[in-house]
Amino acid sequence: MAFGKYIRREREERGMTLTELARRVDVSIAYLSRIERELENPPLDRLVSALASALGLPADDLFAAARLLPPDMRARTEDVIAVYRQQTAGRG
């Protein structure tokens, strides 16, 4: 599922308004609305982490939805890819 749609679904499941979530993560309502409507690229790490916290979700889930490696894994990208390749070998 696309990042913005995922955020919207999770927000709505929690009965949270766009205004409330925007306030919790300190962004404009308009910007958060554009994210949810897929009119923006996935946001910066700080906002992905803040959204995860505000929605009570694991940050890794949001980074995955954004198609980004979590910041703590980026320095070891080669290792992450190697482990992934080992885990998926032969599943082609």
mmCIF file of C-alpha atoms in Angstrom:
data_model
loop_
_atom_site.group_PDB
_atom_site.id
_atom_site.type_symbol
_atom_site.label_atom_id
_atom_site.label_comp_id
_atom_site.label_asym_id
_atom_site.label_seq_id
_atom_site.Cartn_x
_atom_site.Cartn_y
_atom_site.Cartn_z
ATOM 1 C CA MET A 1 0.000 0.000 0.000
ATOM 2 C CA ALA A 2 1.242 3.473 -0.833
ATOM 3 C CA PHE A 3 2.595 5.538 2.057
ATOM 4 C CA GLY A 4 -0.079 8.251 2.055
ATOM 5 C CA LYS A 5 -2.945 5.777 1.813
ATOM 6 C CA TYR A 6 -1.437 3.787 4.661
ATOM 7 C CA ILE A 7 -1.230 6.905 6.854
ATOM 8 C CA ARG A 8 -4.833 7.842 6.053
ATOM 9 C CA ARG A 9 -6.137 4.341 6.781
ATOM 10 C CA GLU A 10 -4.319 4.158 10.105
ATOM 11 C CA ARG A 11 -5.425 7.658 11.106
ATOM 12 C CA GLU A 12 -9.060 6.937 10.268
ATOM 13 C CA GLU A 13 -8.984 3.567 12.065
ATOM 14 C CA ARG A 14 -7.977 5.456 15.192
ATOM 15 C CA GLY A 15 -10.777 7.988 14.768
ATOM 16 C CA MET A 16 -8.221 10.771 14.464
ATOM 17 C CA THR A 17 -8.893 13.842 12.342
ATOM 18 C CA LEU A 18 -6.416 15.209 9.851
ATOM 19 C CA THR A 19 -6.193 18.349 11.992
ATOM 20 C CA GLU A 20 -5.369 16.361 15.123
ATOM 21 C CA LEU A 21 -2.646 14.309 13.461
ATOM 22 C CA ALA A 22 -1.123 17.362 11.787
ATOM 23 C CA ARG A 23 -0.987 19.124 15.148
ATOM 24 C CA ARG A 24 0.599 16.105 16.846
ATOM 25 C CA VAL A 25 3.398 15.898 14.283
ATOM 26 C CA ASP A 26 3.795 19.662 13.873
ATOM 27 C CA VAL A 27 3.019 20.030 10.154
ATOM 28 C CA SER A 28 0.351 21.961 8.305
ATOM 29 C CA ILE A 29 -2.975 20.324 7.624
ATOM 30 C CA ALA A 30 -2.500 21.070 3.923
ATOM 31 C CA TYR A 31 0.879 19.304 3.815
ATOM 32 C CA LEU A 32 -0.420 16.222 5.631
ATOM 33 C CA SER A 33 -3.430 16.151 3.325
ATOM 34 C CA ARG A 34 -1.127 16.211 0.285
ATOM 35 C CA ILE A 35 0.870 13.323 1.756
ATOM 36 C CA GLU A 36 -2.288 11.294 2.296
ATOM 37 C CA ARG A 37 -3.453 11.997 -1.251
ATOM 38 C CA GLU A 38 -0.080 10.892 -2.672
ATOM 39 C CA LEU A 39 0.700 14.389 -3.958
ATOM 40 C CA GLU A 40 3.962 14.528 -1.995
ATOM 41 C CA ASN A 41 6.935 12.226 -1.835
ATOM 42 C CA PRO A 42 7.327 10.382 1.449
ATOM 43 C CA PRO A 43 8.471 12.892 4.061
ATOM 44 C CA LEU A 44 11.774 13.285 5.841
ATOM 45 C CA ASP A 45 12.819 10.763 8.475
ATOM 46 C CA ARG A 46 11.797 13.028 11.344
ATOM 47 C CA LEU A 47 8.222 13.175 10.125
ATOM 48 C CA VAL A 48 8.008 9.456 9.336
ATOM 49 C CA SER A 49 9.126 8.761 12.925
ATOM 50 C CA ALA A 50 6.713 11.357 14.338
ATOM 51 C CA LEU A 51 3.808 9.879 12.376
ATOM 52 C CA ALA A 52 4.659 6.401 13.658
ATOM 53 C CA SER A 53 4.698 7.670 17.225
ATOM 54 C CA ALA A 54 1.468 9.668 16.865
ATOM 55 C CA LEU A 55 -0.326 6.689 15.315
ATOM 56 C CA GLY A 56 1.147 4.128 17.711
ATOM 57 C CA LEU A 57 2.804 2.179 14.907
ATOM 58 C CA PRO A 58 6.273 0.654 14.651
ATOM 59 C CA ALA A 59 8.515 3.149 12.850
ATOM 60 C CA ASP A 60 9.885 0.314 10.707
ATOM 61 C CA ASP A 61 6.387 -0.233 9.279
ATOM 62 C CA LEU A 62 6.147 3.380 8.162
ATOM 63 C CA PHE A 63 9.658 3.417 6.717
ATOM 64 C CA ALA A 64 8.778 0.252 4.788
ATOM 65 C CA ALA A 65 5.568 1.848 3.488
ATOM 66 C CA ALA A 66 7.641 4.839 2.406
ATOM 67 C CA ARG A 67 10.060 2.449 0.676
ATOM 68 C CA LEU A 68 12.904 3.765 2.830
ATOM 69 C CA LEU A 69 15.398 2.001 5.033
ATOM 70 C CA PRO A 70 15.165 3.204 8.619
ATOM 71 C CA PRO A 71 17.991 5.646 9.368
ATOM 72 C CA ASP A 72 19.786 3.254 11.720
ATOM 73 C CA MET A 73 20.058 0.667 8.927
ATOM 74 C CA ARG A 74 21.322 2.927 6.149
ATOM 75 C CA ALA A 75 24.960 2.756 7.184
ATOM 76 C CA ARG A 76 24.707 -1.004 6.733
ATOM 77 C CA THR A 77 22.768 -1.088 3.471
ATOM 78 C CA GLU A 78 25.040 -3.744 1.969
ATOM 79 C CA ASP A 79 24.447 -6.018 4.967
ATOM 80 C CA VAL A 80 20.685 -5.469 4.812
ATOM 81 C CA ILE A 81 20.640 -6.365 1.116
ATOM 82 C CA ALA A 82 22.800 -9.439 1.701
ATOM 83 C CA VAL A 83 20.491 -10.727 4.434
ATOM 84 C CA TYR A 84 17.453 -10.057 2.261
ATOM 85 C CA ARG A 85 19.013 -11.926 -0.651
ATOM 86 C CA GLN A 86 19.834 -14.901 1.590
ATOM 87 C CA GLN A 87 16.294 -14.992 2.969
ATOM 88 C CA THR A 88 14.661 -14.846 -0.452
ATOM 89 C CA ALA A 89 17.086 -17.077 -2.393
ATOM 90 C CA GLY A 90 15.231 -19.701 -4.344
ATOM 91 C CA ARG A 91 11.808 -18.072 -3.928
ATOM 92 C CA GLY A 92 11.899 -16.539 -7.415
#
